[in-house]
Amino acid sequence: MKTIFLKYKSRLLLFGLILFLFPRCTENPFFNENIDITNQLTVEGRVILNDDFVPVNIYVWLERFNLSTYTDSSGYFKLELPDPHLQPGGGMNGVYSIYYYVANYRVKTSSMLLLKGQIEYGSGDVDNRGRINQTVILQKLIDIKTEITPSEIAFDNKDPLDIMITLDNKIDSVRVATYKRLNGQTSCIIIKPRGAGIDSAFILQGIGTYLQDEWISNKTVWLMRYLFSVGFFPPGEYEFIPYIIIYQDNLPQELLDSIDEELLFLSYRYLNLPIKQQTGCITVKKNGE
């Protein structure tokens, strides 16, 4: 009897040791993967917009660490911190903010507590499973719509193109800036072959223009007219993107720099800016089509 009891006790100890060594994981129904709660270095969540735009490519940035990512088509994101021994001081401590940014929506943040370089699940805005405890909703500041007339032209077109940019504020007023002439007429547009990389874009800017601030407190229309030389546009489709700086309070310069240090310069790199808008488009057809 004593021998049987010892064998039974040994099996219990072995079973307990296996349970102790087996990683403690929790199923994640949102991302269809496991969350390792013994190594609390990841945080995830969902961001949506308060309109009909798809919540894809919303910029998510963790201050101090300069970690960033973009949301997928459903608005989900995941950030992973470096191992504590790779962090300053062998592991950072304190409350840090996660920023959610689209240029024409109000920036929002979530708070996250770190102790010895790991995230304290169940503290701040992070629940005990490592997720932002509520879906983040970004409020639109201003709607931007660009229209081109005519929208189809022949390769040998000699008529001017009329560009209309409509700005419709969704809050009391929004401060913006763009390049204008001394008479106040807008004279700046970025043109990119559709489907091509941003470095293929080129800029049309009128002579004698300067960067001018403007408060948009009612629906506002900017008009431009350009006369292009014959053959300026090879056959194809072209996207017209207005150059607009949208000012916001509580927006760290470090966040913008983390996207591109020349993000707000008047160059093709402006197209790295996360923004939701309806751009203009023209189709240039071959002669006879």
PDB file of C-alpha atoms in Angstrom, residues 135-270:
ATOM      1  CA  THR A 135     -12.954  51.200 -29.026  1.00  0.00           C
ATOM      2  CA  VAL A 136     -11.356  54.557 -29.837  1.00  0.00           C
ATOM      3  CA  ILE A 137     -13.548  56.850 -31.970  1.00  0.00           C
ATOM      4  CA  LEU A 138     -11.961  59.750 -33.848  1.00  0.00           C
ATOM      5  CA  GLN A 139     -14.097  62.836 -34.513  1.00  0.00           C
ATOM      6  CA  LYS A 140     -13.826  64.463 -37.929  1.00  0.00           C
ATOM      7  CA  LEU A 141     -12.665  68.082 -37.928  1.00  0.00           C
ATOM      8  CA  ILE A 142     -13.093  68.938 -41.586  1.00  0.00           C
ATOM      9  CA  ASP A 143     -14.289  67.272 -44.770  1.00  0.00           C
ATOM     10  CA  ILE A 144     -12.201  67.817 -47.920  1.00  0.00           C
ATOM     11  CA  LYS A 145     -13.474  67.191 -51.439  1.00  0.00           C
ATOM     12  CA  THR A 146     -11.663  67.981 -54.699  1.00  0.00           C
ATOM     13  CA  GLU A 147     -13.406  68.052 -58.086  1.00  0.00           C
ATOM     14  CA  ILE A 148     -11.861  68.524 -61.537  1.00  0.00           C
ATOM     15  CA  THR A 149     -13.763  69.847 -64.577  1.00  0.00           C
ATOM     16  CA  PRO A 150     -13.668  68.314 -67.084  1.00  0.00           C
ATOM     17  CA  SER A 151     -12.879  64.916 -65.597  1.00  0.00           C
ATOM     18  CA  GLU A 152     -11.904  63.457 -68.982  1.00  0.00           C
ATOM     19  CA  ILE A 153      -9.663  65.138 -71.541  1.00  0.00           C
ATOM     20  CA  ALA A 154      -7.926  64.201 -74.761  1.00  0.00           C
ATOM     21  CA  PHE A 155      -4.159  64.031 -75.009  1.00  0.00           C
ATOM     22  CA  ASP A 156      -4.163  67.131 -77.231  1.00  0.00           C
ATOM     23  CA  ASN A 157      -6.492  69.088 -74.926  1.00  0.00           C
ATOM     24  CA  LYS A 158      -6.049  72.875 -75.107  1.00  0.00           C
ATOM     25  CA  ASP A 159      -8.761  73.893 -72.651  1.00  0.00           C
ATOM     26  CA  PRO A 160      -8.071  74.820 -69.006  1.00  0.00           C
ATOM     27  CA  LEU A 161      -8.850  72.568 -66.063  1.00  0.00           C
ATOM     28  CA  ASP A 162     -10.987  73.963 -63.263  1.00  0.00           C
ATOM     29  CA  ILE A 163     -10.189  72.672 -59.784  1.00  0.00           C
ATOM     30  CA  MET A 164     -12.691  73.085 -56.956  1.00  0.00           C
ATOM     31  CA  ILE A 165     -11.719  72.212 -53.371  1.00  0.00           C
ATOM     32  CA  THR A 166     -14.589  72.200 -50.874  1.00  0.00           C
ATOM     33  CA  LEU A 167     -13.783  72.450 -47.165  1.00  0.00           C
ATOM     34  CA  ASP A 168     -16.668  71.648 -44.826  1.00  0.00           C
ATOM     35  CA  ASN A 169     -15.885  72.062 -41.124  1.00  0.00           C
ATOM     36  CA  LYS A 170     -17.503  69.560 -38.744  1.00  0.00           C
ATOM     37  CA  ILE A 171     -16.727  71.555 -35.603  1.00  0.00           C
ATOM     38  CA  ASP A 172     -17.092  75.292 -34.927  1.00  0.00           C
ATOM     39  CA  SER A 173     -13.914  76.295 -36.739  1.00  0.00           C
ATOM     40  CA  VAL A 174     -10.735  74.702 -38.042  1.00  0.00           C
ATOM     41  CA  ARG A 175      -7.429  76.455 -38.679  1.00  0.00           C
ATOM     42  CA  VAL A 176      -5.752  75.426 -41.919  1.00  0.00           C
ATOM     43  CA  ALA A 177      -3.009  76.716 -44.200  1.00  0.00           C
ATOM     44  CA  THR A 178      -2.180  76.472 -47.886  1.00  0.00           C
ATOM     45  CA  TYR A 179      -0.282  78.421 -50.534  1.00  0.00           C
ATOM     46  CA  LYS A 180      -2.168  81.413 -51.945  1.00  0.00           C
ATOM     47  CA  ARG A 181      -1.502  84.448 -54.069  1.00  0.00           C
ATOM     48  CA  LEU A 182      -1.508  87.934 -52.587  1.00  0.00           C
ATOM     49  CA  ASN A 183      -5.135  88.319 -53.709  1.00  0.00           C
ATOM     50  CA  GLY A 184      -6.097  85.301 -51.586  1.00  0.00           C
ATOM     51  CA  GLN A 185      -6.561  82.874 -54.475  1.00  0.00           C
ATOM     52  CA  THR A 186      -5.403  79.325 -53.787  1.00  0.00           C
ATOM     53  CA  SER A 187      -2.641  78.274 -56.150  1.00  0.00           C
ATOM     54  CA  CYS A 188      -1.142  74.945 -55.156  1.00  0.00           C
ATOM     55  CA  ILE A 189      -2.018  71.339 -56.004  1.00  0.00           C
ATOM     56  CA  ILE A 190      -0.180  67.990 -55.985  1.00  0.00           C
ATOM     57  CA  ILE A 191      -0.725  65.676 -58.963  1.00  0.00           C
ATOM     58  CA  LYS A 192       0.127  61.972 -58.938  1.00  0.00           C
ATOM     59  CA  PRO A 193      -0.386  59.285 -61.582  1.00  0.00           C
ATOM     60  CA  ARG A 194      -2.974  56.956 -60.108  1.00  0.00           C
ATOM     61  CA  GLY A 195      -1.478  53.737 -58.771  1.00  0.00           C
ATOM     62  CA  ALA A 196       2.082  55.055 -58.892  1.00  0.00           C
ATOM     63  CA  GLY A 197       4.371  55.686 -55.921  1.00  0.00           C
ATOM     64  CA  ILE A 198       4.358  59.026 -54.162  1.00  0.00           C
ATOM     65  CA  ASP A 199       7.781  59.923 -55.564  1.00  0.00           C
ATOM     66  CA  SER A 200       6.157  60.147 -59.016  1.00  0.00           C
ATOM     67  CA  ALA A 201       4.027  63.095 -57.886  1.00  0.00           C
ATOM     68  CA  PHE A 202       4.685  66.636 -59.026  1.00  0.00           C
ATOM     69  CA  ILE A 203       3.573  69.999 -57.667  1.00  0.00           C
ATOM     70  CA  LEU A 204       1.859  72.916 -59.353  1.00  0.00           C
ATOM     71  CA  GLN A 205       2.398  76.156 -57.482  1.00  0.00           C
ATOM     72  CA  GLY A 206       1.620  79.607 -58.768  1.00  0.00           C
ATOM     73  CA  ILE A 207       4.274  82.314 -58.906  1.00  0.00           C
ATOM     74  CA  GLY A 208       4.218  84.720 -55.985  1.00  0.00           C
ATOM     75  CA  THR A 209       2.379  82.433 -53.578  1.00  0.00           C
ATOM     76  CA  TYR A 210       2.976  82.175 -49.856  1.00  0.00           C
ATOM     77  CA  LEU A 211       1.756  79.965 -47.025  1.00  0.00           C
ATOM     78  CA  GLN A 212      -1.365  81.575 -45.602  1.00  0.00           C
ATOM     79  CA  ASP A 213      -3.446  80.607 -42.566  1.00  0.00           C
ATOM     80  CA  GLU A 214      -7.223  80.566 -42.723  1.00  0.00           C
ATOM     81  CA  TRP A 215      -9.975  79.744 -40.251  1.00  0.00           C
ATOM     82  CA  ILE A 216     -12.712  77.570 -41.772  1.00  0.00           C
ATOM     83  CA  SER A 217     -15.920  78.294 -39.856  1.00  0.00           C
ATOM     84  CA  ASN A 218     -18.375  77.732 -42.739  1.00  0.00           C
ATOM     85  CA  LYS A 219     -18.335  75.615 -45.858  1.00  0.00           C
ATOM     86  CA  THR A 220     -15.600  77.146 -48.014  1.00  0.00           C
ATOM     87  CA  VAL A 221     -14.695  76.646 -51.671  1.00  0.00           C
ATOM     88  CA  TRP A 222     -11.242  77.235 -53.138  1.00  0.00           C
ATOM     89  CA  LEU A 223     -11.098  77.625 -56.925  1.00  0.00           C
ATOM     90  CA  MET A 224      -8.137  77.223 -59.244  1.00  0.00           C
ATOM     91  CA  ARG A 225      -7.742  77.196 -63.018  1.00  0.00           C
ATOM     92  CA  TYR A 226      -4.756  75.765 -64.845  1.00  0.00           C
ATOM     93  CA  LEU A 227      -3.996  75.843 -68.562  1.00  0.00           C
ATOM     94  CA  PHE A 228      -1.649  73.025 -69.499  1.00  0.00           C
ATOM     95  CA  SER A 229       0.422  72.787 -72.626  1.00  0.00           C
ATOM     96  CA  VAL A 230      -0.575  70.131 -75.151  1.00  0.00           C
ATOM     97  CA  GLY A 231       0.897  66.769 -74.190  1.00  0.00           C
ATOM     98  CA  PHE A 232       1.615  67.802 -70.602  1.00  0.00           C
ATOM     99  CA  PHE A 233      -0.284  64.725 -69.371  1.00  0.00           C
ATOM    100  CA  PRO A 234       0.530  61.399 -71.051  1.00  0.00           C
ATOM    101  CA  PRO A 235      -2.550  59.159 -71.397  1.00  0.00           C
ATOM    102  CA  GLY A 236      -3.640  57.701 -68.060  1.00  0.00           C
ATOM    103  CA  GLU A 237      -5.380  58.600 -64.813  1.00  0.00           C
ATOM    104  CA  TYR A 238      -4.194  61.340 -62.478  1.00  0.00           C
ATOM    105  CA  GLU A 239      -5.088  62.135 -58.899  1.00  0.00           C
ATOM    106  CA  PHE A 240      -5.238  65.740 -57.679  1.00  0.00           C
ATOM    107  CA  ILE A 241      -4.454  66.200 -53.978  1.00  0.00           C
ATOM    108  CA  PRO A 242      -4.722  69.605 -52.289  1.00  0.00           C
ATOM    109  CA  TYR A 243      -1.846  70.702 -50.078  1.00  0.00           C
ATOM    110  CA  ILE A 244      -3.492  71.600 -46.770  1.00  0.00           C
ATOM    111  CA  ILE A 245      -1.990  71.840 -43.297  1.00  0.00           C
ATOM    112  CA  ILE A 246      -4.582  71.221 -40.578  1.00  0.00           C
ATOM    113  CA  TYR A 247      -3.618  72.553 -37.169  1.00  0.00           C
ATOM    114  CA  GLN A 248      -4.486  70.730 -33.949  1.00  0.00           C
ATOM    115  CA  ASP A 249      -3.795  71.344 -30.285  1.00  0.00           C
ATOM    116  CA  ASN A 250      -1.989  68.661 -28.270  1.00  0.00           C
ATOM    117  CA  LEU A 251      -0.309  67.193 -31.341  1.00  0.00           C
ATOM    118  CA  PRO A 252       3.366  66.446 -30.609  1.00  0.00           C
ATOM    119  CA  GLN A 253       5.867  67.443 -33.257  1.00  0.00           C
ATOM    120  CA  GLU A 254       7.643  64.161 -32.475  1.00  0.00           C
ATOM    121  CA  LEU A 255       4.598  62.282 -33.768  1.00  0.00           C
ATOM    122  CA  LEU A 256       4.729  64.094 -37.117  1.00  0.00           C
ATOM    123  CA  ASP A 257       8.498  63.615 -37.326  1.00  0.00           C
ATOM    124  CA  SER A 258       8.077  59.887 -36.705  1.00  0.00           C
ATOM    125  CA  ILE A 259       6.037  59.679 -39.924  1.00  0.00           C
ATOM    126  CA  ASP A 260       8.424  61.847 -41.947  1.00  0.00           C
ATOM    127  CA  GLU A 261      10.651  64.687 -40.790  1.00  0.00           C
ATOM    128  CA  GLU A 262       9.618  66.613 -43.919  1.00  0.00           C
ATOM    129  CA  LEU A 263       5.977  65.569 -43.735  1.00  0.00           C
ATOM    130  CA  LEU A 264       4.447  69.046 -43.951  1.00  0.00           C
ATOM    131  CA  PHE A 265       6.900  70.416 -46.500  1.00  0.00           C
ATOM    132  CA  LEU A 266       5.520  71.194 -49.940  1.00  0.00           C
ATOM    133  CA  SER A 267       6.878  68.081 -51.645  1.00  0.00           C
ATOM    134  CA  TYR A 268       5.773  64.590 -52.622  1.00  0.00           C
ATOM    135  CA  ARG A 269       6.540  63.535 -49.031  1.00  0.00           C
ATOM    136  CA  TYR A 270       3.387  65.356 -47.942  1.00  0.00           C
TER     137      TYR A 270
END
